[in-house]
Amino acid sequence: MSEGKILKRQPAFQGKVIDVAVETVELPDGSQVDLEMVHHPGGAAAVALDEQDRVCLLRQFRHASDGWLWELPAGRIDPGETPFNTAQRELLEEAGLQAEDWTDLGIMHSSPGIFTEVIHLWFARGLTSVPVEHEHGEVIEVHWMPLVQALDWCDDGNITDSKTLVGLYRAGALIKNRLEILSEDPGC
């Protein structure tokens, strides 16, 4: 079996952020299918944890979700920008934070059946507050809560945003693994 390939592309819409097209694709098994695809430049998000093990969460109004969502500081990758630079910029603009220590938490696909968007997740520590620089059209409240409470909110459905769920779960697993390694170290 070969990898899938685009045989034909019919553009349907070109916006400032997304590009929508109907693509005729040859799948790895040789069959052909028409797919409606939304192309997106991708994004990055930051799980920012302070010295008291509190995570920075944004309560943000999202028209598409018909209300307010709890989210990590995140945003779209600008042309010529790396995912890491995007995470740094969005943490600064949306939460008013800079971080000294960054750990890559991997990527996630937001909706791979239709979107090409890939979100890069980062864990940020060593935080310093700076002035918030929300963009026009962003309605955001910055909140701090214990990571344990945020993870409980993931479990009980208070947090429904996919990048936030994945980012918080991965950060929680990273911390748990680091604590287990420390507890196994006879020098501790």
CSV table of C-alpha atoms in Angstrom, one decimal:
chain,number,residue,atom,x,y,z
A,1,MET,CA,0.0,0.0,0.0
A,2,SER,CA,1.2,3.5,-0.8
A,3,GLU,CA,0.6,6.7,1.1
A,4,GLY,CA,-2.5,8.8,0.2
A,5,LYS,CA,-2.1,11.5,-2.4
A,6,ILE,CA,-4.1,14.4,-3.8
A,7,LEU,CA,-5.2,13.8,-7.4
A,8,LYS,CA,-7.4,17.0,-7.8
A,9,ARG,CA,-8.1,20.0,-5.7
A,10,GLN,CA,-11.1,22.3,-6.1
A,11,PRO,CA,-10.8,25.5,-4.0
A,12,ALA,CA,-14.0,26.5,-2.3
A,13,PHE,CA,-13.0,29.4,0.0
A,14,GLN,CA,-9.9,31.3,0.9
A,15,GLY,CA,-10.0,33.3,4.1
A,16,LYS,CA,-7.5,35.1,6.3
A,17,VAL,CA,-7.0,32.0,8.5
A,18,ILE,CA,-8.4,29.0,6.6
A,19,ASP,CA,-8.5,27.6,3.1
A,20,VAL,CA,-11.3,25.2,2.2
A,21,ALA,CA,-11.2,22.8,-0.7
A,22,VAL,CA,-12.7,19.6,-2.1
A,23,GLU,CA,-9.8,17.2,-2.7
A,24,THR,CA,-10.0,14.0,-4.7
A,25,VAL,CA,-7.6,11.8,-2.8
A,26,GLU,CA,-6.1,8.4,-3.6
A,27,LEU,CA,-6.0,6.5,-0.4
A,28,PRO,CA,-3.3,4.0,0.6
A,29,ASP,CA,-5.4,1.1,-0.5
A,30,GLY,CA,-5.8,2.6,-4.0
A,31,SER,CA,-9.4,3.7,-3.7
A,32,GLN,CA,-10.4,7.3,-4.5
A,33,VAL,CA,-12.6,9.6,-2.4
A,34,ASP,CA,-13.6,13.3,-2.5
A,35,LEU,CA,-12.9,15.0,0.9
A,36,GLU,CA,-13.9,18.4,2.1
A,37,MET,CA,-10.7,19.8,3.7
A,38,VAL,CA,-10.1,22.8,5.9
A,39,HIS,CA,-6.4,23.9,5.7
A,40,HIS,CA,-5.1,25.7,8.7
A,41,PRO,CA,-1.5,26.9,9.5
A,42,GLY,CA,-1.6,25.2,13.0
A,43,GLY,CA,-1.2,26.6,16.4
A,44,ALA,CA,0.5,26.3,19.8
A,45,ALA,CA,-0.6,26.3,23.4
A,46,ALA,CA,1.1,26.7,26.7
A,47,VAL,CA,0.4,25.0,30.1
A,48,ALA,CA,1.9,27.6,32.4
A,49,LEU,CA,2.4,26.4,36.0
A,50,ASP,CA,3.5,28.7,38.8
A,51,GLU,CA,5.5,27.9,41.9
A,52,GLN,CA,2.3,27.0,43.9
A,53,ASP,CA,1.4,24.4,41.2
A,54,ARG,CA,-1.4,26.6,39.9
A,55,VAL,CA,-2.1,26.6,36.2
A,56,CYS,CA,-3.0,29.6,34.2
A,57,LEU,CA,-6.4,29.1,32.4
A,58,LEU,CA,-8.3,31.6,30.3
A,59,ARG,CA,-12.0,32.0,30.4
A,60,GLN,CA,-12.6,33.0,26.8
A,61,PHE,CA,-15.8,33.9,24.9
A,62,ARG,CA,-16.1,31.8,21.8
A,63,HIS,CA,-18.9,32.6,19.4
A,64,ALA,CA,-18.6,29.2,17.6
A,65,SER,CA,-19.1,27.4,21.0
A,66,ASP,CA,-22.0,29.7,21.9
A,67,GLY,CA,-20.4,30.9,25.1
A,68,TRP,CA,-17.4,30.8,27.4
A,69,LEU,CA,-14.7,28.1,27.4
A,70,TRP,CA,-11.8,27.4,29.7
A,71,GLU,CA,-8.7,27.3,27.6
A,72,LEU,CA,-4.9,27.4,27.8
A,73,PRO,CA,-3.2,30.4,26.3
A,74,ALA,CA,-2.9,29.5,22.7
A,75,GLY,CA,-3.1,30.8,19.1
A,76,ARG,CA,-2.4,30.4,15.4
A,77,ILE,CA,1.1,30.1,14.1
A,78,ASP,CA,1.9,33.3,12.1
A,79,PRO,CA,3.8,33.1,8.8
A,80,GLY,CA,7.5,32.6,9.4
A,81,GLU,CA,7.0,31.8,13.1
A,82,THR,CA,7.9,28.5,14.8
A,83,PRO,CA,5.4,26.7,17.0
A,84,PHE,CA,7.7,27.5,20.0
A,85,ASN,CA,7.7,31.2,19.2
A,86,THR,CA,3.9,31.1,18.9
A,87,ALA,CA,3.5,29.5,22.3
A,88,GLN,CA,5.8,32.2,23.8
A,89,ARG,CA,3.9,35.0,22.0
A,90,GLU,CA,0.5,33.8,23.0
A,91,LEU,CA,1.4,33.2,26.6
A,92,LEU,CA,2.6,36.9,26.7
A,93,GLU,CA,-0.3,38.4,24.8
A,94,GLU,CA,-3.2,36.4,26.4
A,95,ALA,CA,-1.9,35.7,29.9
A,96,GLY,CA,0.7,38.4,30.5
A,97,LEU,CA,3.4,35.8,31.2
A,98,GLN,CA,6.9,35.0,30.2
A,99,ALA,CA,8.6,31.7,31.1
A,100,GLU,CA,12.2,30.7,31.6
A,101,ASP,CA,11.7,26.9,31.3
A,102,TRP,CA,9.9,25.2,28.4
A,103,THR,CA,9.2,21.5,27.8
A,104,ASP,CA,7.7,20.2,24.6
A,105,LEU,CA,4.5,18.2,25.3
A,106,GLY,CA,4.1,17.0,21.7
A,107,ILE,CA,1.4,17.7,19.1
A,108,MET,CA,-2.3,17.0,18.8
A,109,HIS,CA,-4.7,17.0,15.8
A,110,SER,CA,-7.8,18.9,16.6
A,111,SER,CA,-10.1,17.2,14.1
A,112,PRO,CA,-8.1,15.1,11.6
A,113,GLY,CA,-11.1,14.0,9.5
A,114,ILE,CA,-11.5,17.5,8.1
A,115,PHE,CA,-8.9,19.9,9.5
A,116,THR,CA,-5.2,20.0,8.7
A,117,GLU,CA,-4.6,21.9,12.0
A,118,VAL,CA,-1.8,20.6,14.2
A,119,ILE,CA,-1.5,22.1,17.7
A,120,HIS,CA,1.9,22.1,19.4
A,121,LEU,CA,1.7,21.9,23.2
A,122,TRP,CA,4.3,23.3,25.6
A,123,PHE,CA,4.8,23.2,29.4
A,124,ALA,CA,6.0,26.5,30.8
A,125,ARG,CA,7.6,27.1,34.2
A,126,GLY,CA,9.7,29.9,35.8
A,127,LEU,CA,7.0,32.5,35.1
A,128,THR,CA,7.2,36.3,35.2
A,129,SER,CA,4.2,38.6,34.9
A,130,VAL,CA,4.2,41.3,32.1
A,131,PRO,CA,1.4,43.5,30.8
A,132,VAL,CA,-1.4,41.6,28.9
A,133,GLU,CA,-1.8,42.5,25.2
A,134,HIS,CA,-5.1,41.0,24.1
A,135,GLU,CA,-5.9,41.3,20.4
A,136,HIS,CA,-8.9,43.1,19.1
A,137,GLY,CA,-11.9,40.7,19.3
A,138,GLU,CA,-10.6,38.7,22.2
A,139,VAL,CA,-12.7,38.6,25.3
A,140,ILE,CA,-10.5,36.9,27.9
A,141,GLU,CA,-10.4,36.6,31.7
A,142,VAL,CA,-7.1,35.3,33.2
A,143,HIS,CA,-7.5,32.8,36.0
A,144,TRP,CA,-5.2,30.7,38.2
A,145,MET,CA,-6.3,27.4,39.8
A,146,PRO,CA,-4.5,24.4,41.3
A,147,LEU,CA,-3.5,21.9,38.6
A,148,VAL,CA,-5.3,19.2,40.5
A,149,GLN,CA,-8.5,21.2,40.3
A,150,ALA,CA,-8.0,21.8,36.6
A,151,LEU,CA,-7.5,18.1,36.0
A,152,ASP,CA,-10.7,17.4,38.0
A,153,TRP,CA,-12.5,19.9,35.7
A,154,CYS,CA,-11.2,17.9,32.7
A,155,ASP,CA,-12.6,14.8,34.2
A,156,ASP,CA,-16.0,16.2,35.1
A,157,GLY,CA,-16.6,18.1,31.8
A,158,ASN,CA,-16.1,21.7,33.0
A,159,ILE,CA,-13.2,21.9,30.6
A,160,THR,CA,-14.2,20.8,27.1
A,161,ASP,CA,-11.6,22.5,24.8
A,162,SER,CA,-9.5,19.7,23.2
A,163,LYS,CA,-6.1,21.4,23.3
A,164,THR,CA,-6.7,22.3,26.9
A,165,LEU,CA,-7.7,18.7,27.8
A,166,VAL,CA,-4.7,17.2,26.1
A,167,GLY,CA,-2.3,19.8,27.4
A,168,LEU,CA,-3.4,19.5,31.0
A,169,TYR,CA,-3.4,15.7,30.9
A,170,ARG,CA,0.1,15.6,29.4
A,171,ALA,CA,1.5,18.2,31.9
A,172,GLY,CA,0.0,16.2,34.7
A,173,ALA,CA,1.6,13.0,33.4
A,174,LEU,CA,4.9,14.8,33.0
A,175,ILE,CA,4.8,16.0,36.6
A,176,LYS,CA,3.8,12.6,37.9
A,177,ASN,CA,6.7,10.9,36.0
A,178,ARG,CA,9.2,13.4,37.3
A,179,LEU,CA,7.9,12.8,40.9
A,180,GLU,CA,8.2,9.1,40.5
A,181,ILE,CA,11.8,9.4,39.2
A,182,LEU,CA,12.6,11.6,42.2
A,183,SER,CA,11.1,9.2,44.7
A,184,GLU,CA,13.1,6.3,43.2
A,185,ASP,CA,16.4,8.3,43.5
A,186,PRO,CA,18.2,7.1,46.7
A,187,GLY,CA,19.9,10.5,47.0
A,188,CYS,CA,16.5,12.2,47.8
